[in-house]
PDB file of C-alpha atoms and ligand atoms in Angstrom:
ATOM      1  CA  MET A   1     -20.293  61.250-126.026  1.00 67.00           C
ATOM      2  CA  VAL A   2     -19.772  61.570-129.573  1.00 76.00           C
ATOM      3  CA  VAL A   3     -16.681  63.883-130.758  1.00 82.00           C
ATOM      4  CA  SER A   4     -17.698  65.616-134.115  1.00 81.00           C
ATOM      5  CA  ASP A   5     -14.205  65.815-135.493  1.00 94.00           C
ATOM      6  CA  CYS A   6     -13.560  62.146-134.275  1.00 98.00           C
ATOM      7  CA  ILE A   7     -13.905  59.898-137.077  1.00 98.00           C
ATOM      8  CA  PHE A   8     -15.277  56.683-135.711  1.00 98.00           C
ATOM      9  CA  CYS A   9     -17.763  58.514-133.745  1.00 98.00           C
ATOM     10  CA  ARG A  10     -19.194  59.960-137.214  1.00 97.00           C
ATOM     11  CA  ILE A  11     -18.983  55.950-138.284  1.00 98.00           C
ATOM     12  CA  VAL A  12     -21.043  54.914-135.462  1.00 98.00           C
ATOM     13  CA  ALA A  13     -23.332  58.204-135.492  1.00 97.00           C
ATOM     14  CA  GLY A  14     -24.133  57.228-139.701  1.00 96.00           C
ATOM     15  CA  ASP A  15     -22.256  60.313-140.565  1.00 96.00           C
ATOM     16  CA  ALA A  16     -19.296  58.724-142.327  1.00 97.00           C
ATOM     17  CA  HIS A  17     -19.676  55.858-144.494  1.00 98.00           C
ATOM     18  CA  ALA A  18     -17.429  52.168-143.158  1.00 98.00           C
ATOM     19  CA  ASP A  19     -18.537  48.528-144.094  1.00 98.00           C
ATOM     20  CA  ILE A  20     -20.216  47.720-140.783  1.00 98.00           C
ATOM     21  CA  ILE A  21     -19.918  43.639-139.715  1.00 98.00           C
ATOM     22  CA  TYR A  22     -21.629  44.227-136.274  1.00 97.00           C
ATOM     23  CA  SER A  23     -23.293  46.450-134.289  1.00 98.00           C
ATOM     24  CA  ASP A  24     -25.332  46.793-130.607  1.00 97.00           C
ATOM     25  CA  GLU A  25     -26.428  48.794-128.149  1.00 97.00           C
ATOM     26  CA  GLN A  26     -22.285  48.823-127.118  1.00 97.00           C
ATOM     27  CA  VAL A  27     -20.202  48.291-129.727  1.00 98.00           C
ATOM     28  CA  THR A  28     -19.478  48.480-133.618  1.00 98.00           C
ATOM     29  CA  ALA A  29     -16.868  46.791-135.853  1.00 98.00           C
ATOM     30  CA  PHE A  30     -16.463  47.905-139.518  1.00 98.00           C
ATOM     31  CA  ARG A  31     -13.304  46.788-141.767  1.00 98.00           C
ATOM     32  CA  ASP A  32     -10.344  48.699-141.630  1.00 98.00           C
ATOM     33  CA  ILE A  33      -9.803  51.551-144.671  1.00 98.00           C
ATOM     34  CA  HIS A  34      -6.514  50.287-145.004  1.00 98.00           C
ATOM     35  CA  PRO A  35      -6.101  46.663-144.548  1.00 98.00           C
ATOM     36  CA  GLN A  36      -3.569  44.908-142.917  1.00 98.00           C
ATOM     37  CA  ALA A  37      -3.954  41.397-143.721  1.00 98.00           C
ATOM     38  CA  LYS A  38      -6.772  39.668-145.725  1.00 98.00           C
ATOM     39  CA  VAL A  39      -9.552  40.320-142.854  1.00 98.00           C
ATOM     40  CA  HIS A  40      -8.868  43.082-140.426  1.00 98.00           C
ATOM     41  CA  ILE A  41     -12.034  44.950-138.723  1.00 98.00           C
ATOM     42  CA  LEU A  42     -11.929  47.085-135.994  1.00 98.00           C
ATOM     43  CA  VAL A  43     -14.284  46.625-133.071  1.00 98.00           C
ATOM     44  CA  ILE A  44     -14.875  49.785-131.003  1.00 98.00           C
ATOM     45  CA  PRO A  45     -16.944  50.929-128.114  1.00 98.00           C
ATOM     46  CA  ASN A  46     -20.089  53.279-129.511  1.00 97.00           C
ATOM     47  CA  GLN A  47     -18.791  55.742-126.688  1.00 96.00           C
ATOM     48  CA  HIS A  48     -16.567  57.852-127.386  1.00 97.00           C
ATOM     49  CA  PHE A  49     -13.002  57.159-125.278  1.00 96.00           C
ATOM     50  CA  VAL A  50      -9.789  57.662-126.129  1.00 96.00           C
ATOM     51  CA  SER A  51      -8.010  54.465-125.034  1.00 96.00           C
ATOM     52  CA  LEU A  52      -7.781  51.680-122.526  1.00 94.00           C
ATOM     53  CA  ASN A  53      -6.588  54.040-119.967  1.00 94.00           C
ATOM     54  CA  ASP A  54      -9.304  55.989-120.262  1.00 92.00           C
ATOM     55  CA  ALA A  55     -12.154  53.483-120.842  1.00 87.00           C
ATOM     56  CA  ILE A  56     -10.534  51.178-117.802  1.00 88.00           C
ATOM     57  CA  GLU A  57     -11.823  52.796-114.697  1.00 87.00           C
ATOM     58  CA  ASP A  58     -15.278  54.645-116.716  1.00 86.00           C
ATOM     59  CA  VAL A  59     -16.727  50.890-117.934  1.00 92.00           C
ATOM     60  CA  PRO A  60     -14.215  48.457-116.334  1.00 91.00           C
ATOM     61  CA  ASP A  61     -16.131  45.820-118.655  1.00 94.00           C
ATOM     62  CA  LEU A  62     -15.936  47.276-121.866  1.00 96.00           C
ATOM     63  CA  PRO A  63     -12.997  45.599-122.861  1.00 95.00           C
ATOM     64  CA  GLY A  64     -14.846  42.326-122.463  1.00 96.00           C
ATOM     65  CA  ARG A  65     -17.418  43.416-124.132  1.00 97.00           C
ATOM     66  CA  LEU A  66     -15.161  44.626-126.951  1.00 97.00           C
ATOM     67  CA  ILE A  67     -13.490  40.740-126.860  1.00 98.00           C
ATOM     68  CA  GLN A  68     -16.900  39.208-126.938  1.00 98.00           C
ATOM     69  CA  ALA A  69     -17.324  41.376-130.600  1.00 98.00           C
ATOM     70  CA  ALA A  70     -13.749  40.138-131.697  1.00 98.00           C
ATOM     71  CA  VAL A  71     -14.983  36.541-131.949  1.00 98.00           C
ATOM     72  CA  GLU A  72     -18.363  37.605-133.058  1.00 98.00           C
ATOM     73  CA  VAL A  73     -16.648  39.313-136.186  1.00 98.00           C
ATOM     74  CA  ALA A  74     -13.877  36.303-136.165  1.00 98.00           C
ATOM     75  CA  ARG A  75     -16.952  34.102-136.412  1.00 98.00           C
ATOM     76  CA  ARG A  76     -19.220  35.926-139.022  1.00 98.00           C
ATOM     77  CA  THR A  77     -15.930  36.526-141.319  1.00 98.00           C
ATOM     78  CA  GLY A  78     -15.100  32.983-141.656  1.00 98.00           C
ATOM     79  CA  ILE A  79     -11.549  33.171-139.635  1.00 98.00           C
ATOM     80  CA  ALA A  80     -12.645  31.662-135.988  1.00 98.00           C
ATOM     81  CA  GLU A  81     -11.158  28.118-136.223  1.00 98.00           C
ATOM     82  CA  SER A  82      -8.473  29.328-139.322  1.00 98.00           C
ATOM     83  CA  GLY A  83      -7.101  31.694-136.964  1.00 98.00           C
ATOM     84  CA  TYR A  84      -6.606  35.488-135.829  1.00 98.00           C
ATOM     85  CA  ARG A  85      -5.037  37.840-133.624  1.00 98.00           C
ATOM     86  CA  VAL A  86      -6.655  40.706-131.430  1.00 98.00           C
ATOM     87  CA  ALA A  87      -4.249  43.939-130.938  1.00 97.00           C
ATOM     88  CA  THR A  88      -5.114  47.995-129.691  1.00 97.00           C
ATOM     89  CA  ASN A  89      -2.647  50.253-129.768  1.00 97.00           C
ATOM     90  CA  THR A  90      -2.170  52.699-126.878  1.00 97.00           C
ATOM     91  CA  GLY A  91      -0.683  55.912-127.042  1.00 97.00           C
ATOM     92  CA  ALA A  92       2.384  57.625-128.984  1.00 98.00           C
ATOM     93  CA  ASP A  93       4.971  54.376-128.858  1.00 97.00           C
ATOM     94  CA  ALA A  94       2.063  51.880-129.979  1.00 98.00           C
ATOM     95  CA  ARG A  95       1.742  54.187-132.563  1.00 97.00           C
ATOM     96  CA  GLN A  96      -2.353  54.526-131.818  1.00 98.00           C
ATOM     97  CA  SER A  97      -3.295  57.009-134.901  1.00 98.00           C
ATOM     98  CA  VAL A  98      -7.030  57.369-134.115  1.00 98.00           C
ATOM     99  CA  ASP A  99      -7.699  58.177-130.594  1.00 97.00           C
ATOM    100  CA  HIS A 100     -10.919  56.759-130.279  1.00 98.00           C
ATOM    101  CA  LEU A 101     -10.388  53.059-128.523  1.00 97.00           C
ATOM    102  CA  HIS A 102     -10.524  50.376-130.852  1.00 98.00           C
ATOM    103  CA  PHE A 103      -9.306  46.733-131.227  1.00 98.00           C
ATOM    104  CA  HIS A 104      -7.993  45.430-134.572  1.00 98.00           C
ATOM    105  CA  VAL A 105      -9.156  41.738-135.724  1.00 98.00           C
ATOM    106  CA  LEU A 106      -6.561  40.460-137.840  1.00 98.00           C
ATOM    107  CA  GLY A 107      -6.599  36.953-139.702  1.00 98.00           C
ATOM    108  CA  GLY A 108      -7.910  35.081-143.299  1.00 98.00           C
ATOM    109  CA  GLU A 109      -3.872  34.711-143.697  1.00 98.00           C
ATOM    110  CA  ARG A 110      -0.687  33.540-142.006  1.00 98.00           C
ATOM    111  CA  LEU A 111       0.197  36.738-139.861  1.00 98.00           C
ATOM    112  CA  SER A 112       3.667  37.874-138.762  1.00 96.00           C
ATOM    113  CA  PRO A 113       5.312  35.910-135.735  1.00 94.00           C
ATOM    114  CA  ARG A 114       6.343  39.717-134.433  1.00 93.00           C
ATOM    115  CA  LEU A 115       3.854  41.498-132.270  1.00 90.00           C
ATOM    116  CA  ALA A 116       6.751  44.603-132.254  1.00 86.00           C
TER     117      ALA A 116
HETATM  118  P1  5GP B   1      -3.732  52.382-134.997  1.00 93.73           P
HETATM  119  O1  5GP B   1      -2.831  52.919-135.627  1.00 93.73           O
HETATM  120  O2  5GP B   1      -4.904  54.059-134.149  1.00 93.73           O
HETATM  121  O3  5GP B   1      -4.346  51.344-133.954  1.00 93.73           O
HETATM  122  O4  5GP B   1      -5.448  52.369-135.930  1.00 93.73           O
HETATM  123  C1  5GP B   1      -6.330  53.289-136.597  1.00 93.73           C
HETATM  124  C2  5GP B   1      -6.799  52.315-137.446  1.00 93.73           C
HETATM  125  O5  5GP B   1      -8.150  52.738-138.143  1.00 93.73           O
HETATM  126  C3  5GP B   1      -6.003  52.532-138.994  1.00 93.73           C
HETATM  127  O6  5GP B   1      -5.571  50.527-139.624  1.00 93.73           O
HETATM  128  C4  5GP B   1      -6.223  53.267-140.194  1.00 93.73           C
HETATM  129  O7  5GP B   1      -6.389  52.636-141.132  1.00 93.73           O
HETATM  130  C5  5GP B   1      -7.878  52.879-139.549  1.00 93.73           C
HETATM  131  N1  5GP B   1      -8.580  53.974-140.006  1.00 93.73           N
HETATM  132  C6  5GP B   1      -8.403  55.166-139.952  1.00 93.73           C
HETATM  133  N2  5GP B   1      -9.306  55.840-140.600  1.00 93.73           N
HETATM  134  C7  5GP B   1     -10.393  55.235-140.956  1.00 93.73           C
HETATM  135  C8  5GP B   1     -11.237  55.309-141.526  1.00 93.73           C
HETATM  136  O8  5GP B   1     -11.961  56.436-141.878  1.00 93.73           O
HETATM  137  N3  5GP B   1     -12.403  54.362-141.644  1.00 93.73           N
HETATM  138  C9  5GP B   1     -12.359  52.726-141.348  1.00 93.73           C
HETATM  139  N4  5GP B   1     -13.032  52.194-141.441  1.00 93.73           N
HETATM  140  N5  5GP B   1     -10.818  53.053-141.029  1.00 93.73           N
HETATM  141  C10 5GP B   1     -10.174  54.263-140.748  1.00 93.73           C
HETATM  142 ZN1   ZN B   2     -14.751  59.292-130.930  1.00 93.73          ZN
END
């Protein structure tokens, strides 16, 4: 399902620009528009799910596919060996700001020791 007012659906559909690093039939990865580290990529399902809460019952293997793509993105951007962080924000307390499931891949520099 494509949600027409969802910016990430629009990126998958090619209706909005993004610097795409990786894509296949299930997953798209692109650079975050406001990077929080030297390398900051978002890995998303091509299908619209709001968050892990939404995706996990419908497509139980999807989080694994997104993590696989995150590792591929780390390789392609040269941070697989230096190290990287993979994170997903779910809901208000985590400050999820785009309601289309996404994993952040952060690296390219020494990251904060704090996760929260
Ligand atoms: P969240 O806060 O939901 O975990 O992360 C959403 C991320 O999406 C933020 O890091 C934000 O910078 C990024 N973002 C929001 N709109 C766009 C956009 O139009 N293009 C790209 N490439 N990233 C976006
Ligand atoms: Zn969407």
